[in-house]
């Protein structure tokens, strides 16, 4: 394709049909649902998404792609040429839809901002995203592993995370520096928090300095109380945050 790719917008377009098919086949909405694609690019995935029963809306920041994307003819498709991070998602999504399926091959530097926006402004049923492999591994990491961090706990509190497929950097044009992975985040209600604000703060503070233990990172909290609660989970203030499960964080914040 002859197109002047904009590196700053993370424009690496998918050209591998097997991967496009795998992503598309993993998304199974009904005609009462809505697919929201972020960054359709030249529409490699969009072309498959419009074959499904659901309506599709896309947000693409680069207006130069309008002439390419307008070739996809479908009554079910609506494309907004806007910065996804700046739109008012609530206004763009008709409340008539039952389930919201978000899809995106995201520029790596705005992955977390996009997930936060989706969660703040909508009630996603499922988010299927292609992201840098290392980031995907961090999102899905288990306690005690090197990759386990505050974002792992935050996401796993909210979602079940499932790997869809690994994607070699050779599947893109132009070829990026890193390999990618497609993962699916599906909303879960496994954990019940009675104070999410405190839970998120506790997660962030506990991982503040990864090499330090909880006594150091949580020095602004009621340490005596935390020590008592940790004992109930056979843990102590000498532990590092990476030793606490999502359930442990929910238990601590619910009882502080
Ligand atoms: N989905 C296409 C594919 O897989 O071939 C393109 C993926 S490319 C990695 C990312 C796309 O997101 C680009 O088309 C880029 O212009 C668009 N983009 C970047 N930042 C955006 C933003 N803030 N809002 C909407 N689209 C954005």
mmCIF file of C-alpha atoms and ligand atoms in Angstrom:
data_model
loop_
_atom_site.group_PDB
_atom_site.id
_atom_site.type_symbol
_atom_site.label_atom_id
_atom_site.label_comp_id
_atom_site.label_asym_id
_atom_site.label_seq_id
_atom_site.Cartn_x
_atom_site.Cartn_y
_atom_site.Cartn_z
ATOM 1 C CA UNK A 1 0.000 0.000 0.000
ATOM 2 C CA UNK A 2 1.424 3.389 -0.867
ATOM 3 C CA UNK A 3 0.731 5.495 2.180
ATOM 4 C CA UNK A 4 2.915 7.912 4.090
ATOM 5 C CA UNK A 5 2.809 6.128 7.483
ATOM 6 C CA UNK A 6 2.846 8.416 10.497
ATOM 7 C CA UNK A 7 5.167 6.839 13.060
ATOM 8 C CA UNK A 8 4.034 9.212 15.790
ATOM 9 C CA UNK A 9 0.503 7.775 15.486
ATOM 10 C CA UNK A 10 1.780 4.198 15.775
ATOM 11 C CA UNK A 11 0.781 3.424 12.192
ATOM 12 C CA UNK A 12 1.832 -0.184 11.631
ATOM 13 C CA UNK A 13 -0.933 -1.767 9.606
ATOM 14 C CA UNK A 14 -1.792 -5.465 9.781
ATOM 15 C CA UNK A 15 -1.220 -7.324 6.543
ATOM 16 C CA UNK A 16 -1.420 -10.962 7.685
ATOM 17 C CA UNK A 17 -4.810 -12.415 6.780
ATOM 18 C CA UNK A 18 -4.510 -15.330 9.220
ATOM 19 C CA UNK A 19 -4.079 -12.956 12.156
ATOM 20 C CA UNK A 20 -6.896 -10.698 10.943
ATOM 21 C CA UNK A 21 -9.131 -13.785 10.734
ATOM 22 C CA UNK A 22 -8.105 -15.022 14.198
ATOM 23 C CA UNK A 23 -8.921 -11.676 15.814
ATOM 24 C CA UNK A 24 -12.200 -11.371 13.973
ATOM 25 C CA UNK A 25 -13.276 -14.931 14.787
ATOM 26 C CA UNK A 26 -12.650 -14.318 18.489
ATOM 27 C CA UNK A 27 -15.350 -11.603 18.539
ATOM 28 C CA UNK A 28 -18.910 -12.921 18.562
ATOM 29 C CA UNK A 29 -21.544 -10.233 19.083
ATOM 30 C CA UNK A 30 -25.270 -10.484 18.313
ATOM 31 C CA UNK A 31 -27.343 -8.013 16.293
ATOM 32 C CA UNK A 32 -28.245 -6.217 19.546
ATOM 33 C CA UNK A 33 -24.599 -5.415 20.287
ATOM 34 C CA UNK A 34 -22.116 -2.785 19.158
ATOM 35 C CA UNK A 35 -18.492 -3.149 18.076
ATOM 36 C CA UNK A 36 -16.287 -0.118 18.698
ATOM 37 C CA UNK A 37 -13.014 -0.171 16.803
ATOM 38 C CA UNK A 38 -10.246 2.207 17.857
ATOM 39 C CA UNK A 39 -7.739 3.128 15.151
ATOM 40 C CA UNK A 40 -9.016 1.199 12.085
ATOM 41 C CA UNK A 41 -6.066 2.390 9.970
ATOM 42 C CA UNK A 42 -6.618 1.175 6.420
ATOM 43 C CA UNK A 43 -9.499 -1.024 7.606
ATOM 44 C CA UNK A 44 -7.888 -4.480 7.513
ATOM 45 C CA UNK A 45 -9.904 -5.604 10.525
ATOM 46 C CA UNK A 46 -12.889 -3.314 9.900
ATOM 47 C CA UNK A 47 -13.655 -5.196 6.663
ATOM 48 C CA UNK A 48 -14.124 -8.387 8.700
ATOM 49 C CA UNK A 49 -15.989 -6.736 11.578
ATOM 50 C CA UNK A 50 -18.748 -5.378 9.320
ATOM 51 C CA UNK A 51 -19.543 -8.974 8.241
ATOM 52 C CA UNK A 52 -20.796 -9.673 11.768
ATOM 53 C CA UNK A 53 -24.355 -9.110 12.953
ATOM 54 C CA UNK A 54 -23.537 -6.130 15.172
ATOM 55 C CA UNK A 55 -23.289 -2.461 14.223
ATOM 56 C CA UNK A 56 -19.735 -1.077 14.068
ATOM 57 C CA UNK A 57 -18.394 2.364 14.921
ATOM 58 C CA UNK A 58 -14.760 3.338 14.429
ATOM 59 C CA UNK A 59 -12.598 6.178 15.690
ATOM 60 C CA UNK A 60 -9.597 7.075 13.554
ATOM 61 C CA UNK A 61 -7.462 10.113 14.345
ATOM 62 C CA UNK A 62 -5.879 10.414 10.883
ATOM 63 C CA UNK A 63 -8.215 12.090 8.381
ATOM 64 C CA UNK A 64 -5.910 11.096 5.512
ATOM 65 C CA UNK A 65 -7.358 7.583 5.850
ATOM 66 C CA UNK A 66 -10.859 8.769 4.946
ATOM 67 C CA UNK A 67 -10.531 8.021 1.219
ATOM 68 C CA UNK A 68 -9.325 4.473 1.975
ATOM 69 C CA UNK A 69 -11.854 3.707 4.722
ATOM 70 C CA UNK A 70 -14.785 5.144 2.766
ATOM 71 C CA UNK A 71 -14.379 2.231 0.328
ATOM 72 C CA UNK A 72 -15.794 -0.108 2.974
ATOM 73 C CA UNK A 73 -19.464 -0.095 2.148
ATOM 74 C CA UNK A 74 -21.812 -1.152 4.916
ATOM 75 C CA UNK A 75 -25.029 0.249 6.405
ATOM 76 C CA UNK A 76 -23.853 -0.978 9.770
ATOM 77 C CA UNK A 77 -20.621 1.046 9.758
ATOM 78 C CA UNK A 78 -20.022 4.592 11.011
ATOM 79 C CA UNK A 79 -16.544 6.102 11.093
ATOM 80 C CA UNK A 80 -15.589 9.145 13.157
ATOM 81 C CA UNK A 81 -12.326 10.874 12.281
ATOM 82 C CA UNK A 82 -11.495 11.917 15.816
ATOM 83 C CA UNK A 83 -8.976 11.359 18.575
ATOM 84 C CA UNK A 84 -10.526 8.564 20.635
ATOM 85 C CA UNK A 85 -9.016 10.050 23.785
ATOM 86 C CA UNK A 86 -10.832 13.348 23.236
ATOM 87 C CA UNK A 87 -14.330 12.199 22.296
ATOM 88 C CA UNK A 88 -17.213 11.882 24.713
ATOM 89 C CA UNK A 89 -17.802 8.136 24.548
ATOM 90 C CA UNK A 90 -21.148 8.333 26.358
ATOM 91 C CA UNK A 91 -22.505 10.646 23.649
ATOM 92 C CA UNK A 92 -21.251 8.432 20.820
ATOM 93 C CA UNK A 93 -22.767 5.181 22.071
ATOM 94 C CA UNK A 94 -26.510 4.710 21.730
ATOM 95 C CA UNK A 95 -27.790 3.147 24.997
ATOM 96 C CA UNK A 96 -29.969 0.730 22.977
ATOM 97 C CA UNK A 97 -27.052 -1.687 22.547
ATOM 98 C CA UNK A 98 -26.870 -4.672 24.901
ATOM 99 C CA UNK A 99 -23.163 -5.417 24.885
ATOM 100 C CA UNK A 100 -20.184 -3.287 23.881
ATOM 101 C CA UNK A 101 -17.272 -5.031 22.161
ATOM 102 C CA UNK A 102 -14.190 -2.820 21.972
ATOM 103 C CA UNK A 103 -11.491 -3.774 19.466
ATOM 104 C CA UNK A 104 -8.194 -2.127 18.663
ATOM 105 C CA UNK A 105 -4.703 -2.579 17.394
ATOM 106 C CA UNK A 106 -3.499 0.187 19.620
ATOM 107 C CA UNK A 107 -0.546 2.508 19.464
ATOM 108 C CA UNK A 108 1.526 1.253 22.394
ATOM 109 C CA UNK A 109 2.008 4.598 24.096
ATOM 110 C CA UNK A 110 -1.729 5.169 24.664
ATOM 111 C CA UNK A 111 -2.825 1.631 25.576
ATOM 112 C CA UNK A 112 -3.407 2.347 29.274
ATOM 113 C CA UNK A 113 -5.055 5.721 28.626
ATOM 114 C CA UNK A 114 -7.476 4.033 26.215
ATOM 115 C CA UNK A 115 -8.368 1.238 28.655
ATOM 116 C CA UNK A 116 -8.919 3.798 31.433
ATOM 117 C CA UNK A 117 -11.172 5.872 29.173
ATOM 118 C CA UNK A 118 -13.226 2.840 28.127
ATOM 119 C CA UNK A 119 -13.746 1.919 31.778
ATOM 120 C CA UNK A 120 -14.530 5.459 32.934
ATOM 121 C CA UNK A 121 -17.017 6.265 30.180
ATOM 122 C CA UNK A 122 -18.698 2.983 29.310
ATOM 123 C CA UNK A 123 -19.552 -0.478 30.499
ATOM 124 C CA UNK A 124 -17.514 -2.744 28.205
ATOM 125 C CA UNK A 125 -18.481 -6.381 27.806
ATOM 126 C CA UNK A 126 -15.192 -7.260 26.167
ATOM 127 C CA UNK A 127 -12.029 -5.451 25.037
ATOM 128 C CA UNK A 128 -9.915 -7.199 22.405
ATOM 129 C CA UNK A 129 -6.591 -5.446 21.968
ATOM 130 C CA UNK A 130 -3.368 -5.996 20.146
ATOM 131 C CA UNK A 131 -0.501 -4.656 22.205
ATOM 132 C CA UNK A 132 3.242 -5.008 22.592
ATOM 133 C CA UNK A 133 3.990 -8.556 23.771
ATOM 134 C CA UNK A 134 5.853 -7.412 26.906
ATOM 135 C CA UNK A 135 2.924 -5.214 27.924
ATOM 136 C CA UNK A 136 0.456 -8.077 27.389
ATOM 137 C CA UNK A 137 2.572 -10.343 29.605
ATOM 138 C CA UNK A 138 2.604 -7.649 32.296
ATOM 139 C CA UNK A 139 -1.181 -7.296 32.134
ATOM 140 C CA UNK A 140 -1.709 -11.051 32.605
ATOM 141 C CA UNK A 141 1.151 -11.709 35.071
ATOM 142 C CA UNK A 142 0.615 -13.756 38.234
ATOM 143 C CA UNK A 143 1.864 -12.906 41.751
ATOM 144 C CA UNK A 144 5.546 -13.739 42.430
ATOM 145 C CA UNK A 145 6.483 -13.201 38.799
ATOM 146 C CA UNK A 146 8.816 -10.485 37.498
ATOM 147 C CA UNK A 147 6.076 -8.966 35.327
ATOM 148 C CA UNK A 148 3.477 -8.671 38.129
ATOM 149 C CA UNK A 149 2.847 -4.973 38.757
ATOM 150 C CA UNK A 150 0.149 -2.501 39.753
ATOM 151 C CA UNK A 151 -1.408 -2.623 36.261
ATOM 152 C CA UNK A 152 -1.678 -6.463 36.511
ATOM 153 C CA UNK A 153 -3.625 -6.172 39.779
ATOM 154 C CA UNK A 154 -5.782 -3.290 38.547
ATOM 155 C CA UNK A 155 -6.741 -5.088 35.318
ATOM 156 C CA UNK A 156 -7.212 -8.528 36.865
ATOM 157 C CA UNK A 157 -9.478 -7.014 39.529
ATOM 158 C CA UNK A 158 -11.716 -5.775 36.694
ATOM 159 C CA UNK A 159 -11.246 -8.380 33.950
ATOM 160 C CA UNK A 160 -10.492 -11.985 33.117
ATOM 161 C CA UNK A 161 -7.572 -11.823 30.715
ATOM 162 C CA UNK A 162 -7.248 -14.343 27.913
ATOM 163 C CA UNK A 163 -4.570 -14.636 25.251
ATOM 164 C CA UNK A 164 -5.959 -14.756 21.693
ATOM 165 C CA UNK A 165 -2.709 -15.071 19.706
ATOM 166 C CA UNK A 166 0.901 -13.950 19.414
ATOM 167 C CA UNK A 167 1.699 -11.749 16.434
ATOM 168 C CA UNK A 168 5.140 -11.510 14.878
ATOM 169 C CA UNK A 169 6.363 -8.046 13.940
ATOM 170 C CA UNK A 170 6.591 -9.326 10.335
ATOM 171 C CA UNK A 171 2.783 -9.336 10.136
ATOM 172 C CA UNK A 172 2.791 -5.527 9.886
ATOM 173 C CA UNK A 173 3.631 -2.885 7.358
ATOM 174 C CA UNK A 174 5.890 -1.097 8.115
ATOM 175 C CA UNK A 175 7.577 -3.682 10.375
ATOM 176 C CA UNK A 176 7.720 -2.410 13.984
ATOM 177 C CA UNK A 177 10.614 -3.089 16.376
ATOM 178 C CA UNK A 178 8.666 -5.417 18.682
ATOM 179 C CA UNK A 179 6.375 -8.447 18.548
ATOM 180 C CA UNK A 180 2.753 -8.111 19.625
ATOM 181 C CA UNK A 181 0.057 -10.138 21.304
ATOM 182 C CA UNK A 182 -3.712 -10.032 21.062
ATOM 183 C CA UNK A 183 -5.476 -10.329 24.395
ATOM 184 C CA UNK A 184 -9.076 -10.220 25.468
ATOM 185 C CA UNK A 185 -10.210 -8.466 28.614
ATOM 186 C CA UNK A 186 -13.625 -9.667 29.727
ATOM 187 C CA UNK A 187 -15.371 -7.903 32.591
ATOM 188 C CA UNK A 188 -15.625 -10.068 35.707
ATOM 189 C CA UNK A 189 -17.317 -9.560 39.027
ATOM 190 C CA UNK A 190 -15.111 -12.030 40.879
ATOM 191 C CA UNK A 191 -14.020 -9.571 43.525
ATOM 192 C CA UNK A 192 -16.213 -7.277 45.580
ATOM 193 C CA UNK A 193 -14.647 -4.049 46.732
ATOM 194 C CA UNK A 194 -16.492 -1.688 49.035
ATOM 195 C CA UNK A 195 -14.118 1.174 48.260
ATOM 196 C CA UNK A 196 -12.539 1.082 44.795
ATOM 197 C CA UNK A 197 -10.840 4.429 45.235
ATOM 198 C CA UNK A 198 -8.957 3.131 48.265
ATOM 199 C CA UNK A 199 -8.261 -0.193 46.547
ATOM 200 C CA UNK A 200 -6.661 1.536 43.525
ATOM 201 C CA UNK A 201 -4.628 3.828 45.790
ATOM 202 C CA UNK A 202 -3.441 0.906 47.899
ATOM 203 C CA UNK A 203 -2.376 -1.027 44.779
ATOM 204 C CA UNK A 204 -0.475 1.987 43.423
ATOM 205 C CA UNK A 205 1.211 2.771 46.738
ATOM 206 C CA UNK A 206 2.167 -0.862 47.449
ATOM 207 C CA UNK A 207 4.094 -1.081 44.158
ATOM 208 C CA UNK A 208 5.546 2.451 44.458
ATOM 209 C CA UNK A 209 9.107 1.136 44.794
ATOM 210 C CA UNK A 210 9.090 -2.433 43.526
ATOM 211 C CA UNK A 211 12.203 -3.575 45.421
ATOM 212 C CA UNK A 212 10.929 -2.203 48.749
ATOM 213 C CA UNK A 213 8.662 -4.113 51.108
ATOM 214 C CA UNK A 214 5.150 -3.151 52.182
ATOM 215 C CA UNK A 215 6.387 -1.562 55.429
ATOM 216 C CA UNK A 216 8.353 0.970 53.366
ATOM 217 C CA UNK A 217 5.868 1.567 50.598
ATOM 218 C CA UNK A 218 2.875 1.875 52.925
ATOM 219 C CA UNK A 219 4.521 4.002 55.620
ATOM 220 C CA UNK A 220 1.673 6.558 55.352
ATOM 221 C CA UNK A 221 -0.942 3.950 56.294
ATOM 222 C CA UNK A 222 -1.963 2.479 59.659
ATOM 223 C CA UNK A 223 0.800 -0.149 59.641
ATOM 224 C CA UNK A 224 -0.393 -1.889 62.811
ATOM 225 C CA UNK A 225 -3.766 -2.539 61.236
ATOM 226 C CA UNK A 226 -2.245 -3.656 57.940
ATOM 227 C CA UNK A 227 0.097 -6.061 59.764
ATOM 228 C CA UNK A 228 -2.878 -7.650 61.543
ATOM 229 C CA UNK A 229 -4.823 -8.022 58.303
ATOM 230 C CA UNK A 230 -1.792 -9.452 56.501
ATOM 231 C CA UNK A 231 -1.345 -12.055 59.262
ATOM 232 C CA UNK A 232 -4.833 -13.350 58.453
ATOM 233 C CA UNK A 233 -3.486 -14.100 54.976
ATOM 234 C CA UNK A 234 -0.255 -15.610 56.334
ATOM 235 C CA UNK A 235 1.706 -12.585 55.149
ATOM 236 C CA UNK A 236 3.521 -9.711 56.828
ATOM 237 C CA UNK A 237 4.814 -6.181 56.246
ATOM 238 C CA UNK A 238 8.121 -7.742 55.197
ATOM 239 C CA UNK A 239 6.423 -8.988 52.026
ATOM 240 C CA UNK A 240 6.740 -7.112 48.764
ATOM 241 C CA UNK A 241 3.628 -6.101 46.824
ATOM 242 C CA UNK A 242 4.377 -8.772 44.219
ATOM 243 C CA UNK A 243 3.559 -11.433 46.865
ATOM 244 C CA UNK A 244 -0.037 -10.227 47.282
ATOM 245 C CA UNK A 245 -2.824 -11.602 45.096
ATOM 246 C CA UNK A 246 -5.695 -9.501 43.732
ATOM 247 C CA UNK A 247 -7.849 -11.057 46.455
ATOM 248 C CA UNK A 248 -5.342 -9.956 49.131
ATOM 249 C CA UNK A 249 -5.491 -6.346 47.907
ATOM 250 C CA UNK A 250 -9.292 -6.392 47.927
ATOM 251 C CA UNK A 251 -9.313 -7.917 51.432
ATOM 252 C CA UNK A 252 -6.886 -5.293 52.773
ATOM 253 C CA UNK A 253 -8.710 -2.298 51.288
ATOM 254 C CA UNK A 254 -12.117 -3.625 52.370
ATOM 255 C CA UNK A 255 -10.960 -3.844 55.967
ATOM 256 C CA UNK A 256 -8.824 -0.744 56.363
HETATM 257 N N1 LIG B 1 -6.240 -1.347 12.962
HETATM 258 C C1 LIG B 1 -5.299 -1.090 11.892
HETATM 259 C C2 LIG B 1 -4.576 -2.364 11.542
HETATM 260 O O1 LIG B 1 -4.555 -3.267 12.410
HETATM 261 O O2 LIG B 1 -4.043 -2.478 10.457
HETATM 262 C C3 LIG B 1 -4.319 0.015 12.235
HETATM 263 C C4 LIG B 1 -3.530 -0.151 13.494
HETATM 264 S S1 LIG B 1 -2.301 1.063 13.791
HETATM 265 C C5 LIG B 1 -1.252 0.159 14.916
HETATM 266 C C6 LIG B 1 -3.036 2.201 14.913
HETATM 267 C C7 LIG B 1 -4.085 3.137 14.299
HETATM 268 O O3 LIG B 1 -4.597 3.975 15.346
HETATM 269 C C8 LIG B 1 -3.560 4.091 13.243
HETATM 270 O O4 LIG B 1 -4.400 4.079 12.121
HETATM 271 C C9 LIG B 1 -3.566 5.467 13.913
HETATM 272 O O5 LIG B 1 -3.759 6.533 13.011
HETATM 273 C C10 LIG B 1 -4.730 5.309 14.883
HETATM 274 N N2 LIG B 1 -4.655 6.171 16.075
HETATM 275 C C11 LIG B 1 -3.561 6.558 16.762
HETATM 276 N N3 LIG B 1 -3.897 7.307 17.824
HETATM 277 C C12 LIG B 1 -5.260 7.382 17.814
HETATM 278 C C13 LIG B 1 -6.219 8.030 18.646
HETATM 279 N N4 LIG B 1 -5.854 8.736 19.708
HETATM 280 N N5 LIG B 1 -7.528 7.919 18.330
HETATM 281 C C14 LIG B 1 -7.937 7.203 17.245
HETATM 282 N N6 LIG B 1 -7.068 6.571 16.417
HETATM 283 C C15 LIG B 1 -5.754 6.655 16.698
#
